[in-house]
Coordinates of C-alpha atoms and ligand atoms in Angstrom, one line a residue:
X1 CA 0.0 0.0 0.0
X2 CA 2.9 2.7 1.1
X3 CA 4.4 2.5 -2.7
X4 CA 1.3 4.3 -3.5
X5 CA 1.7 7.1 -1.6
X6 CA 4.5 7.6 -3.8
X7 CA 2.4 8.0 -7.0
X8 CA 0.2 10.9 -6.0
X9 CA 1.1 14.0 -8.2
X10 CA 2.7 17.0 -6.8
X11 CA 0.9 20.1 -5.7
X12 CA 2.8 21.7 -8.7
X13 CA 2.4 18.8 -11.1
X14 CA -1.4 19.7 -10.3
X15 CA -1.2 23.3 -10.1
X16 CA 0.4 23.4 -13.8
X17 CA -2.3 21.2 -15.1
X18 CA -5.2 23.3 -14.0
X19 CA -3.9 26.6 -15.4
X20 CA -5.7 26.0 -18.4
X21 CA -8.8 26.7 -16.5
X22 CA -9.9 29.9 -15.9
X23 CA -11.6 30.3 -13.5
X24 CA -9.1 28.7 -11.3
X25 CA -6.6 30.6 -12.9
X26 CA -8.8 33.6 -11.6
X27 CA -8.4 31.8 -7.6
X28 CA -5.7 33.3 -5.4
X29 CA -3.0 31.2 -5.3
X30 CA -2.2 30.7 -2.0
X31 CA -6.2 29.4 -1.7
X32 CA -6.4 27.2 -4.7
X33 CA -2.4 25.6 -3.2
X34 CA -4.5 25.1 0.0
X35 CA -7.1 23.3 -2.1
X36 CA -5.4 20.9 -4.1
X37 CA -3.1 20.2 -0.8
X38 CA -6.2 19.2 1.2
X39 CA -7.6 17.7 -2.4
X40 CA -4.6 15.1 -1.9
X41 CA -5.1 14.8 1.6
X42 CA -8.1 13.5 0.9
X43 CA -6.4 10.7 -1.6
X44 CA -3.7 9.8 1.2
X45 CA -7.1 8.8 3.1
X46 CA -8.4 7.0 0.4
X47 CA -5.1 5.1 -0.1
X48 CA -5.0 4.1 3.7
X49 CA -8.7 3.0 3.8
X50 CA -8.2 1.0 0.3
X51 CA -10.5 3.0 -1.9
X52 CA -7.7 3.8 -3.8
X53 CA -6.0 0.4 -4.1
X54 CA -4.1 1.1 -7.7
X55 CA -1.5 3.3 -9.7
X56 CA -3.5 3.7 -12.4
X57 CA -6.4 5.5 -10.1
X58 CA -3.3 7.8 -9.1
X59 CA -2.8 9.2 -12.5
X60 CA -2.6 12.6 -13.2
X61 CA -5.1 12.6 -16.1
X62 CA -7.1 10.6 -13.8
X63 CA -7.5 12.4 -10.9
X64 CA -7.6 15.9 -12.6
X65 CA -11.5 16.0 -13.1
X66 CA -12.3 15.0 -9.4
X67 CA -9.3 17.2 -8.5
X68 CA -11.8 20.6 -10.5
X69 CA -14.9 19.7 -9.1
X70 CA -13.5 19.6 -5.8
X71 CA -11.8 22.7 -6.1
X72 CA -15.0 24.7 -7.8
X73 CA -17.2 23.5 -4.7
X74 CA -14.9 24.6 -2.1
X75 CA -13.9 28.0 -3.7
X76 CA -17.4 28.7 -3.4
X77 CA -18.0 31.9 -1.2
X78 CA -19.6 30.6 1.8
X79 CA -22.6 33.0 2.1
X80 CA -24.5 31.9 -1.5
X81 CA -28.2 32.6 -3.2
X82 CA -30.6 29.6 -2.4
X83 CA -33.5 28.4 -4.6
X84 CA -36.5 29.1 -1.7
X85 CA -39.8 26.4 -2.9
X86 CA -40.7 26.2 1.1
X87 CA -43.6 28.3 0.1
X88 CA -42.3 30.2 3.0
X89 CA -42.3 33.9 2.1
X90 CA -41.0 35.5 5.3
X91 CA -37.7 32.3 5.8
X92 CA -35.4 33.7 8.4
X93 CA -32.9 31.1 7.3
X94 CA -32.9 32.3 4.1
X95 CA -32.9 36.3 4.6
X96 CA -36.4 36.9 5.1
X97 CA -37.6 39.3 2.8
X98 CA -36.0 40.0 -1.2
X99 CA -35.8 43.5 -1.3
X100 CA -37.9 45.4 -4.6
X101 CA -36.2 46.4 -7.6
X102 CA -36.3 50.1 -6.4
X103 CA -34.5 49.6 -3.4
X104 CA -32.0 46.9 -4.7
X105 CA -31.2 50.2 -7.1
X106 CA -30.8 52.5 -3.9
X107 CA -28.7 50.2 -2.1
X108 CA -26.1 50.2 -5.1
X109 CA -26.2 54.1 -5.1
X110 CA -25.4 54.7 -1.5
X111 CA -22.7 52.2 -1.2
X112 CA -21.1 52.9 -4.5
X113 CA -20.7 56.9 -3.7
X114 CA -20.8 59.4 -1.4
X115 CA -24.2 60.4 0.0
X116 CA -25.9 62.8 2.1
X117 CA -25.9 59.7 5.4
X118 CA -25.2 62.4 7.6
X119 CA -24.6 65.9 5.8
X120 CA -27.5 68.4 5.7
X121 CA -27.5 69.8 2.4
X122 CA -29.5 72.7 3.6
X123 CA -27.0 74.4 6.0
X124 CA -24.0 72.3 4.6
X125 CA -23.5 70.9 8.2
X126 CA -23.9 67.7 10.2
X127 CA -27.2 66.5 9.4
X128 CA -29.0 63.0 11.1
X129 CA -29.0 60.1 9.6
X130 CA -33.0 59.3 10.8
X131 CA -33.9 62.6 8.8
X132 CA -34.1 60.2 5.6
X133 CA -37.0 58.5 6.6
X134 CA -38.8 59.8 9.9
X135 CA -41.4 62.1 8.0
X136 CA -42.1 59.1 5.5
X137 CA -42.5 56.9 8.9
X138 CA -44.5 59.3 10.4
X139 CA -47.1 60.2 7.1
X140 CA -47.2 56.4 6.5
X141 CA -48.0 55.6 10.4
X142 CA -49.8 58.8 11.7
X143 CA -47.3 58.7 14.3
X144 CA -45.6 62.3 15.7
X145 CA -41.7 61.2 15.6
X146 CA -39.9 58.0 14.3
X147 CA -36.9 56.7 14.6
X148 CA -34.5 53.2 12.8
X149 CA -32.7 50.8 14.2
X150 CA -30.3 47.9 13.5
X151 CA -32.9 45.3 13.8
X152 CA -36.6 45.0 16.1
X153 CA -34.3 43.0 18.7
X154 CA -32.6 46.4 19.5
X155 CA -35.2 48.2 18.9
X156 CA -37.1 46.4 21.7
X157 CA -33.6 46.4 23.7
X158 CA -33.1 50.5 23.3
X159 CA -37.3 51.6 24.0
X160 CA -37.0 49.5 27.0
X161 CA -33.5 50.5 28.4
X162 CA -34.7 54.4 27.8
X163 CA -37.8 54.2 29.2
X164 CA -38.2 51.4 31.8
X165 CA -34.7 50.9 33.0
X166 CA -34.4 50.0 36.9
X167 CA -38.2 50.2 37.0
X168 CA -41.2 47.3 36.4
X169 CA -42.7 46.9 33.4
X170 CA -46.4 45.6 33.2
X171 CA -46.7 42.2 30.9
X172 CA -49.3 39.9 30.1
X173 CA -47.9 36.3 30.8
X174 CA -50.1 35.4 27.5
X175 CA -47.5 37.6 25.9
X176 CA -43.9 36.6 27.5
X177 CA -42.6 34.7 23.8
X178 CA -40.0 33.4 23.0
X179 CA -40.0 34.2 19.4
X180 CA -36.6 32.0 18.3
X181 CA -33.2 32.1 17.6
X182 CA -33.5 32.1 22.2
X183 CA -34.3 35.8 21.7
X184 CA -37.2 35.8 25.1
X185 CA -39.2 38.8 26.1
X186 CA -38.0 38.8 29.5
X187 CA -34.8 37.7 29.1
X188 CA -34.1 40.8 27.0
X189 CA -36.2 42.9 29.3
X190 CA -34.2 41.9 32.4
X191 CA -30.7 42.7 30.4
X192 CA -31.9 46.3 30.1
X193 CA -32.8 46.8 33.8
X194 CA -36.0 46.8 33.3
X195 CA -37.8 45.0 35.9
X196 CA -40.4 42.3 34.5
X197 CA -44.1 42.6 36.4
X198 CA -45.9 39.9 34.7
X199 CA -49.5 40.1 35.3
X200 CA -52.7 37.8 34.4
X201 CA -53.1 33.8 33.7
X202 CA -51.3 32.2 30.5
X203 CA -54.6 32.4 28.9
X204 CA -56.5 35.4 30.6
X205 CA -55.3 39.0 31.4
X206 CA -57.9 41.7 32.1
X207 CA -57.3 45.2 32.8
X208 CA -58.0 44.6 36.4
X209 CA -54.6 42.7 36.7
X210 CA -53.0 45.7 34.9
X211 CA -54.2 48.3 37.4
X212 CA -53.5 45.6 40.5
X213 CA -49.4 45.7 39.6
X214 CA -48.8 49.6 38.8
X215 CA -46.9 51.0 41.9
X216 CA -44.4 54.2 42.5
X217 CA -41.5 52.2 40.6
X218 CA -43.8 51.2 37.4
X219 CA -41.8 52.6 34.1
X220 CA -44.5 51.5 31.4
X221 CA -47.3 48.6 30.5
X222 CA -46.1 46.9 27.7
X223 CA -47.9 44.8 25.3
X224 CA -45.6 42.3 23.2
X225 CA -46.9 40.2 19.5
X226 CA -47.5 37.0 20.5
X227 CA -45.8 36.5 17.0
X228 CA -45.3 32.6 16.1
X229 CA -48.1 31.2 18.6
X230 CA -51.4 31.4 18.7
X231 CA -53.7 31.4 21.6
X232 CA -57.1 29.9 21.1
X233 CA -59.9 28.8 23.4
X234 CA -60.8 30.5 26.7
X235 CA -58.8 33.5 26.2
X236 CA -59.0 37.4 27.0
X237 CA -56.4 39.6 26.3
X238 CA -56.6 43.7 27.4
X239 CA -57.4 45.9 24.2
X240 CA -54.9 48.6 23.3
X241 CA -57.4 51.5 23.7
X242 CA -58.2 50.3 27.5
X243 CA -54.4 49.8 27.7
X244 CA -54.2 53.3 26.7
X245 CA -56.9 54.5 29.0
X246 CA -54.9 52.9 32.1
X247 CA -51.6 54.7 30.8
X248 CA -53.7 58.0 30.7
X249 CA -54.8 57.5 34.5
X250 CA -51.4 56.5 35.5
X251 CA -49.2 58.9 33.3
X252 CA -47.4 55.7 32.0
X253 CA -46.6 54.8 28.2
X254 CA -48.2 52.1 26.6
X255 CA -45.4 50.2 24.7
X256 CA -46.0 47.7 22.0
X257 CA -43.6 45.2 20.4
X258 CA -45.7 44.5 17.7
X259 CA -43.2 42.1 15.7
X260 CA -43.5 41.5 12.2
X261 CA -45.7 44.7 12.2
X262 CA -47.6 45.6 9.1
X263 CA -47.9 48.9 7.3
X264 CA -50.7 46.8 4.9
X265 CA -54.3 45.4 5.1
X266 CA -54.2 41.6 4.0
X267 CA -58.1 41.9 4.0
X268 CA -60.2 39.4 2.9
X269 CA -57.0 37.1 1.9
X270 CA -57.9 34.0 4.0
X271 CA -55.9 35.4 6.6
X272 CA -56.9 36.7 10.1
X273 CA -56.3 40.3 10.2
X274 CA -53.7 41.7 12.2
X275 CA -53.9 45.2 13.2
X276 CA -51.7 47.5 11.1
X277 CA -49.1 49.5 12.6
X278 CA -51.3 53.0 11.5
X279 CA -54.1 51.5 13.5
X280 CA -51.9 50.9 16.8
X281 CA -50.6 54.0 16.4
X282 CA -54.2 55.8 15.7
X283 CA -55.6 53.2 19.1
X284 CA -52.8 55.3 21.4
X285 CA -49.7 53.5 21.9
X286 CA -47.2 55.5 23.0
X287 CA -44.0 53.6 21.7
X288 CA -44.5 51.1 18.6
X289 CA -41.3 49.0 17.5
X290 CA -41.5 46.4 14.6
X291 CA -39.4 44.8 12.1
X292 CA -38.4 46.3 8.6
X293 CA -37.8 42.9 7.0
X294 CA -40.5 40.7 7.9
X295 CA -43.8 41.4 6.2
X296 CA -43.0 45.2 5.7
X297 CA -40.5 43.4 3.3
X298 CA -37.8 45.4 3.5
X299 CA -34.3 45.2 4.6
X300 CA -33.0 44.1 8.3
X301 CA -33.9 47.1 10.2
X302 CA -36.1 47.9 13.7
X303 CA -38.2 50.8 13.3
X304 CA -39.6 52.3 16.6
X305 CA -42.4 55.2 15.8
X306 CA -44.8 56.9 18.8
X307 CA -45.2 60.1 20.4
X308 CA -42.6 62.6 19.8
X309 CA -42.2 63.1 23.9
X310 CA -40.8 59.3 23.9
X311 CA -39.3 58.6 20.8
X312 CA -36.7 61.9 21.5
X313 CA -35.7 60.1 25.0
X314 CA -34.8 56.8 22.8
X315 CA -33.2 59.2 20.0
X316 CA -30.8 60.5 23.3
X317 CA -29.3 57.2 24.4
X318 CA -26.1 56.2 23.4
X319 CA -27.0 53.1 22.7
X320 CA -28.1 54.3 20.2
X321 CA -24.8 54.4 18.6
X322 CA -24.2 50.7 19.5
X323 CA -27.3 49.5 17.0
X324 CA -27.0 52.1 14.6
X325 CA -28.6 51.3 11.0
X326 CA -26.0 51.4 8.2
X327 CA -26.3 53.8 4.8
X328 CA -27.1 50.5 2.8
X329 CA -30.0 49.3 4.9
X330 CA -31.4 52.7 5.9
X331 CA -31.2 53.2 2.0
X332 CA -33.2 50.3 0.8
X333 CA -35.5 51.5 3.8
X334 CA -36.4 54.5 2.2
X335 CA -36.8 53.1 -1.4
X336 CA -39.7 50.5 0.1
X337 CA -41.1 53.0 2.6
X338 CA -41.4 55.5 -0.6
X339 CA -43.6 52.6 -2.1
X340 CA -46.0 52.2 0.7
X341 CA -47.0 56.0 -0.4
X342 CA -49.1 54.1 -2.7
X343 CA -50.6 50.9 -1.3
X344 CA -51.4 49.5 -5.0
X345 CA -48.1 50.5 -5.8
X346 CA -46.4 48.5 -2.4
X347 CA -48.5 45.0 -3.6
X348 CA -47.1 45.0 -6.3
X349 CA -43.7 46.2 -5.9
X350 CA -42.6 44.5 -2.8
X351 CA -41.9 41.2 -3.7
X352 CA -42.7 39.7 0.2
X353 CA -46.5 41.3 -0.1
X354 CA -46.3 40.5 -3.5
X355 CA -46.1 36.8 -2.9
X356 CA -48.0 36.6 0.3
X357 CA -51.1 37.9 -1.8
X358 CA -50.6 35.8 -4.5
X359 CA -54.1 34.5 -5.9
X360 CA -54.4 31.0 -6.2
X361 CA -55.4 31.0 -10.0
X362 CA -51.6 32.8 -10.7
X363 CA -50.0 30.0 -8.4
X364 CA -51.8 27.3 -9.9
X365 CA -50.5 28.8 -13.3
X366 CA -47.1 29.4 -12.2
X367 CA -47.2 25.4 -11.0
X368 CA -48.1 24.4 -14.4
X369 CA -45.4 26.8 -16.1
X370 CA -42.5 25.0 -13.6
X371 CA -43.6 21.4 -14.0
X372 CA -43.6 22.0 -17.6
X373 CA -40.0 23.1 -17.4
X374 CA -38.7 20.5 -14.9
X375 CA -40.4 17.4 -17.7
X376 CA -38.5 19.5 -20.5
X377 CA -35.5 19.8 -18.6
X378 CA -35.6 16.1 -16.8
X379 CA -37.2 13.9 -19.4
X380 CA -38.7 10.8 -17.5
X381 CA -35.6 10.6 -15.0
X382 CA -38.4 12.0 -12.5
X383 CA -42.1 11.9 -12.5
X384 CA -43.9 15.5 -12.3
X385 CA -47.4 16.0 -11.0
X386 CA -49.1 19.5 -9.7
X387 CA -51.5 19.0 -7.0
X388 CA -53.0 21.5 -4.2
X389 CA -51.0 22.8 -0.2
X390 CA -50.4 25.1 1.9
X391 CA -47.3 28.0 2.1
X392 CA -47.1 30.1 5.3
X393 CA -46.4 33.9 5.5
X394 CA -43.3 32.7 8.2
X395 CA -41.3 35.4 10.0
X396 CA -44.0 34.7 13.5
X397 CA -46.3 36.8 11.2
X398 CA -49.9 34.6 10.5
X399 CA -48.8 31.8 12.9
X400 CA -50.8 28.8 12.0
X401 CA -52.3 30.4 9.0
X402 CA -52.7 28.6 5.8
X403 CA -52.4 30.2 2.7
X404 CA -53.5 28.0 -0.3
X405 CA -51.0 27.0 -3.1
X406 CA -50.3 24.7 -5.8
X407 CA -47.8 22.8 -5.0
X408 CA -45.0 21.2 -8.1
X409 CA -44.3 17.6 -6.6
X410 CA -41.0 15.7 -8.1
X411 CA -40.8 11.6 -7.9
X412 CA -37.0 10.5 -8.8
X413 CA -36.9 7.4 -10.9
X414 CA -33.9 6.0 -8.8
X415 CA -33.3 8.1 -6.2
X416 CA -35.3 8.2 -2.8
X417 CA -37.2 11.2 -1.8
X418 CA -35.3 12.5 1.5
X419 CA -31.9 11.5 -0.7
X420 CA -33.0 14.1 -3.4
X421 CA -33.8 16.3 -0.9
X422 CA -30.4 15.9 1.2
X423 CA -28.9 16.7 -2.5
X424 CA -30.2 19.1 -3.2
X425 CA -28.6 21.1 -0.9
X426 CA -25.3 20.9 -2.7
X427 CA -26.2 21.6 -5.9
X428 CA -25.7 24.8 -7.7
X429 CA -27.5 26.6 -6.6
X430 CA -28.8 25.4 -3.9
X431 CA -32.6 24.4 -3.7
X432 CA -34.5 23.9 -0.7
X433 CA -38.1 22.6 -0.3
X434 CA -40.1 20.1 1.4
X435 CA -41.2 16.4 1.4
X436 CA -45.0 16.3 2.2
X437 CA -46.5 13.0 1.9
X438 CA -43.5 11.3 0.5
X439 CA -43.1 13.5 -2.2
X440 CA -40.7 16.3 -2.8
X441 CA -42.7 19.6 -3.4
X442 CA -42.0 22.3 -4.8
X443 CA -44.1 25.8 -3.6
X444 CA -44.1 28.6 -6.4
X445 CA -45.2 30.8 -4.1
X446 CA -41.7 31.8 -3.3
X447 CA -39.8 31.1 -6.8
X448 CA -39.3 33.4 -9.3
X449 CA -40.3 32.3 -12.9
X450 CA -36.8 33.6 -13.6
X451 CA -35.6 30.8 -11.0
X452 CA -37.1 27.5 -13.0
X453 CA -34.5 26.0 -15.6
X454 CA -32.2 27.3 -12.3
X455 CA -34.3 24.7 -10.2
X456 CA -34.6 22.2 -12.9
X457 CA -31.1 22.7 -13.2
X458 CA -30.2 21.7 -9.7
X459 CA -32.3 18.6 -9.7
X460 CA -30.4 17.5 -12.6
X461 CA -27.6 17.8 -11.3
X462 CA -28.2 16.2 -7.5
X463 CA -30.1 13.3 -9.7
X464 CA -26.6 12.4 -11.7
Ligands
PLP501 C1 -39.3 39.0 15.1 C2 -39.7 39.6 16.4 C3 -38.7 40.4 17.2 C4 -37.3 40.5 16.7 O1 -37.2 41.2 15.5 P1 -35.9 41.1 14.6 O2 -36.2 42.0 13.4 O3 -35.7 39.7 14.2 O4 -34.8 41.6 15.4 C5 -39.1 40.9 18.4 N1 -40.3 40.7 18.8 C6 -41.3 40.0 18.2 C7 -42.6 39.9 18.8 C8 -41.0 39.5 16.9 O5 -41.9 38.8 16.3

């Protein structure tokens, strides 16, 4: 066995031979060296286990085409697209929400030149970088002052640490989520200071057990989205306008961490409504923080809007500085808030309400369209049928809410389902989706049309 050892090509031997490609030739050196060293690594390993038991399997000629592929798949930056077919709209794994064509465009601008982040162009002087979209915030909201964050997390973090720091906060222990990724209400709540004063039964808070916990040392009442769960049953939760009447008697702010937090009506879509961020602003909460990339559909980004008294406190910590929002985010902010001027406009436009209100005639089309590409495009190496499913809004917005699709399925001729799927995930690109049934579906719901010889493309190759 140690004679063959002897027979692996050089890491210069290798390194001349791939020259004539490209787009190695493009790698930096010192990364592709790394490559083929670890590439013939891997051979020692096969020699010593006895997959490699001959010369001939040593060969230059040989080994160069395993030597390329494994090169072109480690090269690979490790932050790549992915083919979404979850049917998921709002995927936290996979970024959330696509950003419209209008902000893409405004991202490119700010970070390709110099920009106006924090330069008045009025007095010539230093100018605030919330200026760019507070009086969009506020004419979309109805709310007096506004200001943007890194992401709702801090945004929740900063309203709390401003206003309620070393002082109880009034909560619902309906309302004390943990909405994933181990972010908890009171968890965060007790790293600001605050002082958690949970009030009511799981299922049942009335205003009575509001009134029962304010004392000297209560900060504010605080209502949180119960965002990915769903209480049904016996259940009574406190309204925001007799919230809003208690803060009145009390002079205490009524703050609401409304989540996902939407600027748009999904009336009459199947969906339960949720109130709109204008209507909890117009009901009287004080402080109102929600996220700028879950169904808004815009980029990571926490946007906190209220009454001007509160909102300048928040404006005046310096932790403010510590979860500042960056000139690329706060411009593709502005580009999708400018679209919500128009509401037509924002369905359209913004790709995550876009797909969310999807009719079910266009996605039953669009599943015809893609099963027609993946039997062009895969011949009979897989069986294609359309048939009727759910997709979910995701992001903890619509928890348990079924939105109906048409869903692609793909049977493999000689592969198993879950293998397919496992595959899948190393193809290029990527392609994610789900098994339902024993079959693995595709949800056009979240593909773009522009995305299906890409998808067809990836099954091909995970099937060979
Ligand atoms: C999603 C969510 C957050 C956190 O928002 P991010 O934008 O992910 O930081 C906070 N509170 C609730 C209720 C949420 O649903």
């Amino acid at each position: 066995m140690s004679h063959l050892f002897r027979h692996l090509p050089s890491v210069d031997a290798v390194l001349t031979a791939l020259d004539d490609e490209q787009d190695m030739k493009e790698l930096p050196r010192p990364l592709l060296r790394g490559l083929v060293n670890e590439f013939l690594d891997v051979c020692r390993e096969e020699i010593r286990s006895g997959v490699i038991g001959e010369e001939s399997a040593l060969a230059l000629g040989t080994l160069i085409p395993r030597i390329k592929a494994y090169v072109r798949t480690k090269a690979r930056p490790h932050f790549r697209r992915v083919l979404n077919a979850t049917g998921v709209v709002v995927h936290t794994n996979m970024g959330r929400s696509l950003l419209a064509k209008e902000a893409v465009d405004a991202v490119v601008e700010a970070c390709a030149h110099y920009s106006n982040l924090e330069f008045d162009l009025d007095t010539g002087e230093r100018g605030s970088r919330y200026s760019h979209v507070e009086k969009l915030l506020c004419d979309i909201t109805g709310a007096e002052a506004a200001l943007v964050v890194n992401n709702n997390a801090s945004a929740v973090f900063i309203m709390l640490e401003t206003l309620a720091k070393e002082r109880e906060v009034v909560v619902s222990r309906g309302q004390l989520v943990e909405i994933g990724g181990s972010f908890r209400i009171p968890d965060v709540m007790s790293k600001t200071g605050a002082i958690l004063h949970e009030v009511g039964a799981t299922n049942r808070t009335h205003v009575k057990d509001y009134e029962g916990a304010i004392n000297e040392n209560t900060g504010a009442l605080m209502r949180v989205h119960t965002s990915n769960f769903r209480l049904i049953g016996f259940t009574k939760e406190v309204s925001l306008p007799e919230m809003r009447e208690l803060g009145d008697r009390y002079d205490l702010p009524v703050l609401e961490d409304l989540g996902s937090g939407s600027l748009f009506r999904f009336d009459g879509m199947g969906l339960i409504n949720e109130p709109t961020v204008q209507e909890v602003v117009a009901q009287g909460a004080d402080v109102v923080s929600f996220s700028g990339d879950k169904v808004l559909g815009g980029p990571q980004a926490g946007i906190i809007v209220g009454r001007k008294r509160w909102i300048d406190m928040i404006k005046k910590n310096p932790i403010n500085r510590a979860v500042r929002i960056d000139k690329m985010t706060l411009a593709a902010l502005e580009a999708t808030l400018r679209l919500y001027l128009d509401m037509d406009k924002a369905k359209s436009s913004v790709p995550t309400l876009n797909m969310i209100t999807m009719p079910y005639k266009n996605l039953r089309s669009r599943a015809n369209r893609l099963a027609k590409v993946l039997r062009e495009e895969l011949g009979d190496a897989v069986t294609v049928g359309v048939r009727k499913g759910v997709s979910r809004v995701g992001g903890g917005a619509f928890p348990e809410q079924d939105l109906d699709t048409a869903l692609v399925t793909v049977q493999p001729r000689e592969l198993s389902v879950p293998e397919l799927k496992k595959r899948l995930l190393d193809t290029e690109p990527p392609l994610v989706a789900r098994i339902e049934d024993d079959v693995f579906c595709l949800d056009p719901r979240t593909l773009d049309p522009k995305e299906y010889r890409l998808a067809a493309g990836a099954i091909r190759q995970a099937l060979t």
